[in-house]
Coordinates of C-alpha atoms in Angstrom, one line a residue:
M1356 CA 17.7 -11.9 23.9
S1357 CA 15.6 -8.8 23.1
P1358 CA 15.2 -7.5 19.6
Q1359 CA 16.8 -4.1 20.4
P1360 CA 20.4 -5.3 21.1
V1361 CA 20.2 -7.5 18.0
R1362 CA 19.0 -4.5 15.9
S1363 CA 21.7 -2.3 17.4
R1364 CA 24.5 -4.8 16.4
L1365 CA 23.1 -5.0 12.9
V1366 CA 23.0 -1.2 12.6
D1367 CA 26.6 -1.0 13.9
R1368 CA 28.0 -3.7 11.7
W1369 CA 26.1 -3.3 8.5
P1370 CA 24.5 0.1 8.5
R1371 CA 23.9 0.3 4.8
L1372 CA 22.3 -3.2 4.6
W1373 CA 20.1 -2.4 7.6
A1374 CA 19.1 1.0 6.1
L1375 CA 18.1 -0.7 2.9
W1376 CA 16.0 -3.2 4.8
A1377 CA 14.4 -0.7 7.1
A1378 CA 13.7 1.9 4.3
S1379 CA 12.0 -0.9 2.2
R1380 CA 9.3 -0.9 4.9
P1381 CA 9.0 -4.7 5.3
S1382 CA 5.6 -4.6 7.0
Q1383 CA 4.2 -2.6 4.1
V1384 CA 5.8 -4.9 1.6
V1385 CA 3.9 -7.8 3.3
L1386 CA 0.7 -5.8 3.0
V1387 CA 1.3 -5.2 -0.7
V1388 CA 1.7 -8.9 -1.3
L1389 CA -1.5 -9.6 0.7
V1390 CA -3.4 -7.1 -1.5
Y1391 CA -1.8 -8.7 -4.6
L1392 CA -3.1 -12.0 -3.4
L1393 CA -6.5 -10.4 -2.9
G1394 CA -6.5 -9.6 -6.6
T1395 CA -5.4 -13.1 -7.7
G1396 CA -8.2 -14.4 -5.5
M1397 CA -10.6 -12.2 -7.4
S1398 CA -9.4 -13.8 -10.6
T1399 CA -10.7 -17.2 -9.5
A1400 CA -14.3 -15.9 -9.2
G1401 CA -14.9 -15.7 -13.0
P1402 CA -17.4 -13.4 -14.7
P1403 CA -18.2 -10.6 -14.3
L1404 CA -14.8 -9.8 -12.8
V1405 CA -12.8 -11.5 -15.6
A1406 CA -13.4 -11.9 -19.3
G1407 CA -13.7 -15.6 -19.9
P1408 CA -13.6 -18.5 -17.4
A1409 CA -12.1 -18.2 -13.9
S1410 CA -8.4 -18.6 -13.7
A1411 CA -8.9 -21.4 -11.1
T1412 CA -12.0 -23.3 -10.2
S1413 CA -10.8 -25.7 -7.6
L1414 CA -8.1 -26.2 -5.1
S1415 CA -6.2 -28.4 -7.5
D1416 CA -6.2 -25.6 -10.1
T1417 CA -4.5 -23.3 -7.6
I1418 CA -1.7 -25.7 -7.1
D1419 CA -1.3 -26.4 -10.8
P1420 CA 2.3 -25.6 -11.7
A1421 CA 1.3 -23.1 -14.5
F1422 CA -1.1 -21.2 -12.3
A1423 CA 1.1 -21.2 -9.3
S1424 CA 4.1 -20.2 -11.4
R1425 CA 2.3 -17.2 -12.8
V1426 CA 1.2 -16.0 -9.4
L1427 CA 4.7 -16.4 -8.0
V1428 CA 6.3 -14.5 -10.9
G1429 CA 3.8 -11.7 -10.6
A1430 CA 4.7 -11.4 -6.9
V1431 CA 8.4 -11.5 -7.5
V1432 CA 8.4 -8.7 -10.2
L1433 CA 6.1 -6.6 -7.9
L1434 CA 8.7 -6.6 -5.1
P1435 CA 11.3 -4.3 -6.7
V1436 CA 8.6 -1.9 -7.8
T1437 CA 7.3 -1.7 -4.3
V1438 CA 10.7 -1.3 -2.7
T1439 CA 11.7 1.4 -5.2
I1440 CA 8.6 3.4 -4.4
H1441 CA 9.4 3.1 -0.7
Y1442 CA 13.0 4.2 -1.2
A1443 CA 11.8 7.2 -3.2
N1444 CA 9.4 8.2 -0.5
E1445 CA 12.0 7.8 2.2
Y1446 CA 14.5 9.9 0.2
A1447 CA 11.9 12.6 -0.6
D1448 CA 10.6 12.8 3.0
A1449 CA 14.0 12.9 4.7
D1450 CA 13.4 16.5 5.7
T1451 CA 10.0 16.1 7.2
D1452 CA 10.9 12.7 8.8
A1453 CA 13.8 14.4 10.6
L1454 CA 11.4 16.8 12.3
T1455 CA 8.5 14.6 13.3
D1456 CA 8.0 12.2 16.1
R1457 CA 7.6 8.8 14.6
T1458 CA 4.8 6.4 15.3
P1459 CA 4.9 2.7 14.3
F1460 CA 2.8 3.8 11.3
S1461 CA 3.9 7.3 10.4
G1462 CA 7.1 9.4 10.1
G1463 CA 9.0 7.1 7.8
S1464 CA 11.3 4.2 8.8
G1465 CA 13.9 6.2 10.6
A1466 CA 16.6 4.4 8.5
L1467 CA 18.7 7.6 7.8
A1468 CA 18.4 9.0 11.3
R1469 CA 19.3 5.6 12.9
T1470 CA 22.4 5.0 10.7
E1471 CA 23.4 8.7 10.1
L1472 CA 23.8 7.8 6.4
P1473 CA 23.5 10.7 3.9
R1474 CA 20.2 11.3 2.1
S1475 CA 22.0 10.6 -1.2
F1476 CA 22.3 7.0 -0.1
L1477 CA 18.6 6.5 -0.6
R1478 CA 18.7 8.5 -3.9
L1479 CA 21.1 6.0 -5.2
A1480 CA 19.0 3.1 -3.9
T1481 CA 16.0 4.6 -5.7
V1482 CA 17.9 4.8 -9.0
V1483 CA 19.2 1.2 -8.7
G1484 CA 15.7 0.0 -7.7
F1485 CA 14.2 1.7 -10.7
C1486 CA 16.7 0.1 -13.0
V1487 CA 16.0 -3.3 -11.5
S1488 CA 12.3 -2.8 -11.7
V1489 CA 12.4 -1.8 -15.4
V1490 CA 14.6 -4.8 -16.3
A1491 CA 12.3 -7.2 -14.3
I1492 CA 9.1 -5.8 -16.0
A1493 CA 10.7 -6.0 -19.4
A1494 CA 11.9 -9.5 -18.8
V1495 CA 8.5 -10.9 -17.7
A1496 CA 6.7 -9.0 -20.5
V1497 CA 9.0 -10.2 -23.3
T1498 CA 9.1 -13.8 -22.1
G1499 CA 5.3 -13.8 -21.6
R1500 CA 5.5 -14.7 -18.0
V1501 CA 2.9 -12.1 -17.2
P1502 CA 0.3 -10.7 -19.7
P1503 CA 0.9 -7.3 -21.3
A1504 CA -1.9 -5.7 -19.3
A1505 CA -0.2 -6.7 -16.0
A1506 CA 3.1 -5.4 -17.2
G1507 CA 1.5 -2.2 -18.2
L1508 CA -0.1 -1.8 -14.8
L1509 CA 3.3 -2.3 -13.1
V1510 CA 4.8 0.4 -15.3
V1511 CA 2.0 2.8 -14.4
T1512 CA 2.3 2.0 -10.7
L1513 CA 6.1 2.5 -10.7
L1514 CA 5.9 5.9 -12.5
A1515 CA 2.9 7.1 -10.4
G1516 CA 4.5 5.9 -7.2
L1517 CA 7.7 7.8 -7.9
A1518 CA 5.7 10.9 -9.0
Y1519 CA 3.8 10.6 -5.6
S1520 CA 7.0 11.5 -3.8
L1521 CA 9.7 12.9 -6.1
P1522 CA 10.0 16.4 -7.4
P1523 CA 9.2 18.1 -9.7
V1524 CA 5.8 16.4 -9.5
A1525 CA 5.7 15.4 -5.8
L1526 CA 1.9 14.8 -5.8
V1527 CA 1.8 14.2 -2.1
R1528 CA 2.9 17.8 -1.5
R1529 CA 0.2 19.2 -3.8
G1530 CA -2.9 17.9 -2.0
V1531 CA -3.6 15.0 -4.4
G1532 CA -1.2 12.4 -2.9
E1533 CA -3.9 10.7 -0.8
L1534 CA -6.1 10.1 -3.9
V1535 CA -3.1 8.8 -5.9
N1536 CA -2.0 6.5 -3.1
A1537 CA -5.5 5.1 -2.5
T1538 CA -5.9 4.5 -6.2
L1539 CA -2.6 2.7 -6.5
G1540 CA -2.8 0.6 -3.4
G1541 CA -6.6 0.1 -3.4
V1542 CA -7.4 -0.3 -7.1
A1543 CA -4.4 -0.7 -9.3
L1544 CA -2.7 -3.3 -7.0
P1545 CA -5.5 -5.8 -6.7
V1546 CA -6.4 -5.3 -10.4
Y1547 CA -2.8 -6.1 -11.2
G1548 CA -3.3 -9.3 -9.2
V1549 CA -6.3 -10.2 -11.4
A1550 CA -4.4 -9.3 -14.6
V1551 CA -1.5 -11.6 -13.8
V1552 CA -3.6 -14.7 -14.3
A1553 CA -6.8 -13.5 -16.1
R1554 CA -8.3 -10.6 -18.1
P1555 CA -9.8 -8.1 -15.7
T1556 CA -13.0 -6.3 -16.6
V1557 CA -14.3 -2.9 -15.4
A1558 CA -16.3 -4.8 -12.8
A1559 CA -13.0 -6.0 -11.3
A1560 CA -11.9 -2.4 -10.8
L1561 CA -15.3 -1.4 -9.3
A1562 CA -15.1 -4.3 -6.9
T1563 CA -12.0 -2.7 -5.3
V1564 CA -13.7 0.6 -4.6
P1565 CA -14.8 -0.2 -1.0
F1566 CA -11.3 -1.3 -0.1
A1567 CA -9.8 1.8 -1.8
A1568 CA -12.1 4.0 0.3
V1569 CA -10.8 2.4 3.5
V1570 CA -7.2 2.9 2.3
G1571 CA -8.2 6.6 2.0
C1572 CA -9.3 6.6 5.7
N1573 CA -6.0 5.1 6.6
L1574 CA -4.1 7.8 4.7
L1575 CA -6.0 10.6 6.5
A1576 CA -5.1 9.1 9.8
T1577 CA -1.5 8.3 9.1
H1578 CA -0.7 11.8 7.6
W1579 CA -2.2 13.5 10.7
P1580 CA 0.8 12.9 13.1
D1581 CA 3.2 14.4 10.6
R1582 CA 1.2 17.5 9.8
R1583 CA 3.4 20.0 11.7
A1584 CA 6.7 18.7 10.3
D1585 CA 5.1 18.5 6.8
E1586 CA 3.9 22.1 7.0
R1587 CA 7.4 23.3 8.0
V1588 CA 9.0 21.8 4.9
G1589 CA 6.2 22.8 2.5
K1590 CA 4.7 19.3 2.2
R1591 CA 1.0 20.3 1.7
T1592 CA -0.8 17.1 2.5
L1593 CA -4.6 17.1 3.2
A1594 CA -3.7 17.0 6.9
V1595 CA -1.9 20.3 6.4
R1596 CA -4.5 21.9 4.1
W1597 CA -7.7 20.9 5.9
S1598 CA -9.0 21.7 9.3
P1599 CA -9.6 18.8 11.8
G1600 CA -13.3 19.0 11.3
R1601 CA -13.0 18.7 7.5
I1602 CA -10.7 15.7 7.9
R1603 CA -13.3 14.0 10.1
R1604 CA -16.1 14.8 7.6
A1605 CA -13.9 13.4 4.8
Y1606 CA -13.3 10.3 6.9
V1607 CA -17.1 9.7 7.4
A1608 CA -17.6 10.3 3.7
L1609 CA -15.1 7.6 2.8
V1610 CA -16.7 5.2 5.2
A1611 CA -20.1 5.9 3.7
L1612 CA -18.6 5.4 0.2
A1613 CA -17.2 2.0 1.2
A1614 CA -20.6 0.9 2.7
L1615 CA -22.7 2.2 -0.1
T1616 CA -20.5 0.7 -2.9
T1617 CA -20.3 -2.6 -1.1
A1618 CA -24.1 -2.8 -0.9
V1619 CA -24.6 -1.7 -4.6
L1620 CA -21.9 -4.1 -5.8
W1621 CA -23.5 -6.9 -3.8
V1622 CA -27.0 -6.2 -5.1
S1623 CA -25.8 -5.9 -8.7
G1624 CA -24.0 -9.3 -8.5
V1625 CA -20.4 -8.0 -8.7
L1626 CA -19.6 -9.0 -5.1
P1627 CA -20.6 -12.4 -3.9
G1628 CA -22.4 -12.5 -0.5
L1629 CA -19.4 -13.9 1.3
V1630 CA -17.2 -11.1 0.0
A1631 CA -19.7 -8.5 0.8
A1632 CA -20.1 -9.9 4.3
A1633 CA -16.3 -9.8 4.7
H1634 CA -16.3 -6.0 4.3
L1635 CA -18.2 -5.8 7.7
S1636 CA -14.9 -6.9 9.3
A1637 CA -13.6 -3.3 9.2
L1638 CA -16.7 -1.6 10.6
L1639 CA -15.8 -1.5 14.2
F1640 CA -12.3 -0.4 13.5
L1641 CA -13.6 2.4 11.2
V1642 CA -16.0 3.6 14.0
W1643 CA -13.0 3.6 16.4
G1644 CA -10.9 5.3 13.7
R1645 CA -13.5 8.1 13.2
A1646 CA -13.5 8.7 17.0
A1647 CA -9.7 8.9 17.0
V1648 CA -8.8 10.7 13.8
T1649 CA -7.3 14.2 14.5
R1650 CA -7.9 13.5 18.3
Q1651 CA -4.9 11.2 18.8
R1652 CA -1.5 10.9 17.2
S1653 CA -1.6 7.1 16.6
P1654 CA -3.4 6.0 13.4
L1655 CA -3.7 2.5 14.8
P1656 CA -7.5 2.1 14.5
S1657 CA -7.5 3.1 10.8
V1658 CA -4.4 0.9 10.1
L1659 CA -6.2 -2.1 11.7
A1660 CA -9.3 -1.4 9.6
M1661 CA -7.3 -1.5 6.4
V1662 CA -5.3 -4.6 7.3
V1663 CA -8.2 -6.6 8.7
L1664 CA -10.3 -5.7 5.6
A1665 CA -7.5 -6.7 3.2
L1666 CA -7.1 -10.1 5.0
A1667 CA -10.8 -10.8 5.3
V1668 CA -11.6 -9.9 1.7
T1669 CA -8.6 -11.9 0.4
V1670 CA -9.8 -15.0 2.3
A1671 CA -13.4 -14.4 1.1
W1672 CA -12.4 -14.1 -2.6
W1673 CA -10.3 -17.3 -2.5
G1674 CA -13.1 -19.0 -0.6
V1675 CA -15.6 -18.1 -3.3
G1676 CA -13.3 -18.9 -6.2
V1677 CA -11.8 -22.3 -5.2
G1678 CA -14.1 -23.3 -2.3
P1679 CA -16.3 -26.4 -2.5

């Protein structure tokens, strides 16, 4: 049985449940968890990324109940924050998503259009998600299940994530959304993963810069297909503000930033050799992405660059931290 009839029946029988599922953007939630695990893997490497000893120094440490429990709790409390930010983005972008032609990576989830539910449905979902997120963060902070620094990062991520989409701030409509998104997903998220199980240092944040730069490349590519619809509703992303040539130059600059910072961090001892080498996994996809950005609608090459890099670097950090 094909997925389409099954999906149609789910939409017809439980349109609200399906809309909540689709608007949560499950594939992106999986990526968020992967980048969180990237951060927890960084915590196992020890100095200079963390203050004090590594949070795990062997495979047996990673399956220790206390360590595993903290990693699990950190992931669980991250989920409502992530879903709430996605609901807010779907609610705020209902106007532009209704005008654009979706790709698998841009144009929103299509939850409202598919179910014909009112936009207010996702506004309520955002409010409920925000309340659940606040209660969850407060609970793990008060009980000490995650350190105060990790709880604080979640609060900042939640508020900045909502400000990214929602008025009156709506950072994505003011030309700074790409920077905010890359910082949250490329820096704050992995550092949160470190903070759940260890005390991150400035070096930990610096170690995420190459990945954040690739996230920026992905954002330039994924915003491009929606530029006409965004312009019509006053959503002034960089794809709307900048010419195709300037976007391509910015893409190259971000690739150069990722390459240069990887080399500097490796030479300075912040990135182990295995982790630095893992960054090469995105190179071919970034070259493909540079050739495709602004020239084709699909941001697939840049999406693959980000996902492959996240996976490769996660495996590398865990390999360095708890390997033989």
